[in-house]
Amino acid sequence: LKWVAASSGALTKIISASFSAVANTGSTFDGVFTTAYRNYLVQFNGGASADNELQVQNRVSGVTQSATQYYGGRYTVAYTGANGTLQWSNATFYTPMRLPTGGVTNSCTMTFSQVGNGSQTPGFYSSGYTNAANGISVAGGITANSYNADGFILSVPTGTITGTCVVYGLAN
Amino acid sequence: MKTKLEIAAELKAEHPTIRVGSDEVGYTELTPEEYETEIAKWVEHIYAEAEKAEKIEAGKASATAKLEALGLTVDDLKALGL
């Protein structure tokens, strides 16, 4: 099989990052949201050192927005058949999916909107699957606070994450 | 249930150092003060999760005991569509 070189399209890669055994991704994704695009697609593939929630927070000029402000919810179908909902109200982060222990083949596709272009209330949507019983999840939310989010940070509540994350700008 | 001190000791053995960052921007190891703060945060989370799980298990045990006292089983409730 041979891949044909793609012509330039409406999806532009901004950064492709790898990280290994980190508590969080630090400044890796600072400055990725600009006035160039209205929406951003973020593809995360990774795992955690312990069965944990993947957490996402907005960043502004290198500062993590950790004040209570994140509203949203998640629906999960575990491969065991159990269904579950999770709602977060005025939380300090988004919770797109629960990562099982170990492995880097879990996948989460996230969309960020209302970011990188003046003071707005950043929005977020995601869908993902795990390579263990945790299952599939869809999640989404918005922040109550307004600011110019120019990036984001990934973390877990305990232990570390390992993986890759690619950020794309979607042509307006 | 493990004490917070026990949880902290386990975490420190598993994570003698903690770093943040990526291959792209480089990795930064937490300072001793930041390390202790991070471990304390992890401990609180793990302890809270364990407490929650223990409460759920206790609730299940209590409900099961009540069912047994009535001569019922979980299958009986399922048969009723509950």
Coordinates of C-alpha atoms in Angstrom, one line a residue:
Chain A
L1 CA 0.0 0.0 0.0
K2 CA 1.2 3.5 -0.8
W3 CA -0.1 6.8 0.6
V4 CA -0.6 9.6 -1.9
A5 CA 0.7 13.0 -0.7
A6 CA -2.3 15.1 0.3
S7 CA -3.0 18.4 -1.3
S8 CA -3.2 21.4 1.0
G9 CA -6.7 21.3 2.5
A10 CA -8.9 22.9 5.0
L11 CA -7.3 21.1 8.0
T12 CA -4.0 22.6 9.1
K13 CA -1.7 20.9 11.6
I14 CA -0.5 23.4 14.2
I15 CA 1.5 21.1 16.5
S16 CA 2.2 17.4 17.0
A17 CA 3.5 16.7 20.5
S18 CA 4.6 13.6 22.4
F19 CA 4.9 13.3 26.1
S20 CA 5.9 10.5 28.4
A21 CA 5.1 10.0 32.1
V22 CA 4.1 13.6 32.9
A23 CA 1.8 15.0 35.5
N24 CA 0.6 17.4 32.9
T25 CA 1.6 18.7 29.5
G26 CA 2.8 22.1 30.8
S27 CA 3.3 24.8 28.2
T28 CA 3.2 22.3 25.2
F29 CA -0.1 23.7 23.8
D30 CA 0.3 27.3 24.7
G31 CA -0.4 29.7 21.8
V32 CA -2.0 27.1 19.6
F33 CA -5.3 29.0 19.4
T34 CA -5.1 32.2 17.5
T35 CA -7.3 34.4 15.3
A36 CA -6.3 32.2 12.3
Y37 CA -9.1 29.7 13.0
R38 CA -12.5 29.7 14.6
N39 CA -12.5 25.9 15.5
Y40 CA -9.7 23.5 16.5
L41 CA -9.5 19.8 16.4
V42 CA -7.3 18.0 18.9
Q43 CA -6.5 14.3 18.6
F44 CA -5.2 12.7 21.8
N45 CA -3.9 9.2 21.9
G46 CA -2.5 8.1 25.2
G47 CA -2.8 6.3 28.5
A48 CA -2.4 6.9 32.2
S49 CA -0.3 5.3 35.0
A50 CA -3.5 4.7 36.9
D51 CA -7.2 4.4 36.0
N52 CA -8.0 8.0 35.9
E53 CA -10.1 10.8 34.5
L54 CA -8.4 12.7 31.6
Q55 CA -8.7 16.4 32.5
V56 CA -8.6 19.4 30.2
Q57 CA -8.2 23.0 31.2
N58 CA -7.9 26.2 29.1
R59 CA -4.7 28.3 29.2
V60 CA -4.3 32.0 28.8
S61 CA -0.8 33.4 28.2
G62 CA 0.8 30.4 29.9
V63 CA -1.6 30.4 32.9
T64 CA -3.9 27.4 33.5
Q65 CA -7.5 28.5 34.1
S66 CA -8.1 26.5 37.2
A67 CA -10.8 28.6 38.8
T68 CA -14.3 27.0 39.2
Q69 CA -15.9 27.8 35.8
Y70 CA -16.3 24.6 33.8
Y71 CA -19.8 23.4 33.1
G72 CA -20.7 20.3 31.0
G73 CA -21.4 16.7 31.0
R74 CA -20.5 13.3 29.7
Y75 CA -22.2 10.1 28.7
T76 CA -20.2 6.8 28.8
V77 CA -21.1 3.3 27.7
A78 CA -18.7 0.8 29.2
Y79 CA -17.9 -2.3 27.3
T80 CA -19.4 -4.2 30.2
G81 CA -22.7 -2.7 29.2
A82 CA -23.0 -0.4 32.1
N83 CA -24.0 3.2 31.2
G84 CA -23.1 6.2 33.1
T85 CA -23.5 9.9 33.1
L86 CA -21.2 12.5 34.7
Q87 CA -22.1 16.1 35.0
W88 CA -19.8 18.9 36.1
S89 CA -21.1 22.2 37.4
N90 CA -18.7 25.0 38.1
A91 CA -15.8 22.5 38.1
T92 CA -12.1 23.3 37.7
F93 CA -11.7 21.3 34.5
Y94 CA -13.4 19.4 31.7
T95 CA -13.5 15.6 32.0
P96 CA -13.8 14.1 28.5
M97 CA -13.1 10.5 29.3
R98 CA -11.7 8.0 31.8
L99 CA -8.4 6.5 30.9
P100 CA -7.6 2.9 31.9
T101 CA -4.3 2.0 33.5
G102 CA -1.4 1.7 31.0
G103 CA -1.5 1.6 27.3
V104 CA -1.3 4.4 24.9
T105 CA -3.9 3.4 22.4
N106 CA -6.9 5.1 24.0
S107 CA -8.2 7.8 21.7
C108 CA -10.0 11.1 22.3
T109 CA -10.9 13.6 19.6
M110 CA -11.7 17.1 21.0
T111 CA -13.0 20.3 19.5
F112 CA -12.3 23.7 20.9
S113 CA -14.4 26.7 19.9
Q114 CA -14.7 30.3 20.9
V115 CA -10.9 30.5 21.6
G116 CA -7.9 32.5 20.5
N117 CA -9.8 35.5 19.4
G118 CA -10.6 38.0 22.1
S119 CA -12.6 37.5 25.3
Q120 CA -15.1 34.7 24.9
T121 CA -16.5 31.8 26.8
P122 CA -14.5 28.8 25.5
G123 CA -16.5 25.8 24.4
F124 CA -15.4 22.2 24.2
Y125 CA -16.7 18.9 22.8
S126 CA -15.1 15.4 22.7
S127 CA -15.6 11.8 21.9
G128 CA -13.3 8.9 22.7
Y129 CA -12.8 5.3 23.3
T130 CA -10.6 3.2 25.5
N131 CA -8.7 0.0 25.0
A132 CA -10.1 -1.4 28.3
A133 CA -13.5 -1.8 29.8
N134 CA -14.0 1.9 30.5
G135 CA -15.8 2.2 27.2
I136 CA -16.7 5.1 24.9
S137 CA -17.6 8.6 26.0
V138 CA -19.0 11.7 24.5
A139 CA -18.7 15.0 26.5
G140 CA -19.0 18.7 26.1
G141 CA -19.2 21.9 28.0
I142 CA -18.5 25.6 28.2
T143 CA -16.8 27.9 30.7
A144 CA -18.7 30.5 32.7
N145 CA -15.7 32.8 32.6
S146 CA -14.7 34.9 29.5
Y147 CA -11.1 35.2 28.4
N148 CA -8.9 34.8 25.4
A149 CA -7.9 31.1 25.7
D150 CA -4.8 30.6 23.6
G151 CA -4.1 27.0 24.6
F152 CA -4.9 24.1 26.8
I153 CA -3.3 21.7 29.2
L154 CA -3.9 17.9 29.7
S155 CA -3.6 16.2 33.0
V156 CA -4.9 13.4 35.3
P157 CA -5.9 13.8 39.0
T158 CA -3.3 11.3 40.1
G159 CA -0.2 9.8 38.5
T160 CA 1.0 10.5 35.0
I161 CA -0.1 10.4 31.3
T162 CA 1.9 9.3 28.3
G163 CA 0.9 9.8 24.7
T164 CA 0.7 12.1 21.7
C165 CA -1.5 15.0 20.9
V166 CA -2.0 16.8 17.5
V167 CA -3.7 20.1 17.2
Y168 CA -5.4 21.1 13.9
G169 CA -6.9 24.4 12.8
L170 CA -10.2 24.1 10.9
A171 CA -10.5 26.5 8.0
N172 CA -13.2 29.1 8.7
Chain B
M1 CA -9.0 1.5 53.7
K2 CA -5.4 2.8 53.5
T3 CA -4.5 5.9 55.4
K4 CA -3.4 9.1 53.7
L5 CA 0.2 8.5 54.9
E6 CA 0.2 5.0 53.4
I7 CA -1.1 6.3 50.1
A8 CA 1.5 9.0 50.1
A9 CA 4.3 6.5 50.8
E10 CA 3.1 4.3 47.9
L11 CA 2.9 7.2 45.5
K12 CA 6.3 8.5 46.4
A13 CA 7.8 5.0 45.9
E14 CA 6.1 4.8 42.5
H15 CA 6.9 8.4 41.5
P16 CA 10.2 9.4 43.2
T17 CA 10.2 12.5 40.9
I18 CA 7.4 14.2 38.9
R19 CA 7.8 16.0 35.7
V20 CA 5.7 18.1 33.3
G21 CA 6.0 19.0 29.6
S22 CA 6.7 17.1 26.4
D23 CA 9.3 16.2 23.9
E24 CA 8.5 19.4 22.0
V25 CA 8.9 22.0 24.8
G26 CA 11.1 19.9 27.1
Y27 CA 10.5 18.3 30.5
T28 CA 10.6 20.2 33.8
E29 CA 11.0 18.3 37.0
L30 CA 8.9 19.6 39.9
T31 CA 10.8 21.3 42.7
P32 CA 10.7 19.6 46.1
E33 CA 7.9 22.0 47.2
E34 CA 5.9 21.5 44.0
Y35 CA 6.5 17.7 44.3
E36 CA 5.0 17.6 47.8
T37 CA 2.0 19.8 46.7
E38 CA 1.4 17.5 43.8
I39 CA 1.6 14.3 45.9
A40 CA -0.7 15.8 48.5
K41 CA -3.2 16.6 45.7
W42 CA -3.0 13.0 44.4
V43 CA -3.4 11.6 48.0
E44 CA -6.6 13.7 48.6
H45 CA -8.1 12.4 45.3
I46 CA -7.3 8.8 45.9
Y47 CA -8.5 9.0 49.5
A48 CA -11.8 10.6 48.4
E49 CA -12.3 8.0 45.7
A50 CA -11.7 5.2 48.2
E51 CA -14.1 6.8 50.7
K52 CA -16.8 7.0 48.0
A53 CA -16.3 3.4 46.9
E54 CA -16.5 2.3 50.5
K55 CA -19.7 4.1 51.0
I56 CA -21.2 2.5 47.9
E57 CA -20.2 -0.9 49.0
A58 CA -21.7 -0.3 52.5
G59 CA -24.9 0.8 50.9
K60 CA -25.0 -2.3 48.7
A61 CA -24.4 -4.6 51.7
S62 CA -27.1 -2.8 53.7
A63 CA -29.6 -3.1 50.8
T64 CA -28.8 -6.8 50.3
A65 CA -29.3 -7.5 54.0
K66 CA -32.7 -5.9 53.9
L67 CA -33.7 -7.9 50.8
E68 CA -32.5 -11.1 52.5
A69 CA -34.6 -10.3 55.6
L70 CA -37.6 -10.1 53.2
G71 CA -36.7 -13.4 51.6
L72 CA -35.9 -11.6 48.3
T73 CA -32.9 -11.7 46.0
V74 CA -31.5 -9.4 43.4
D75 CA -32.9 -11.7 40.7
D76 CA -36.4 -11.2 42.2
L77 CA -36.0 -7.4 41.8
K78 CA -34.8 -7.9 38.2
A79 CA -37.9 -10.1 37.5
L80 CA -40.0 -7.2 38.6
G81 CA -38.1 -5.0 36.2
L82 CA -36.4 -3.0 39.0

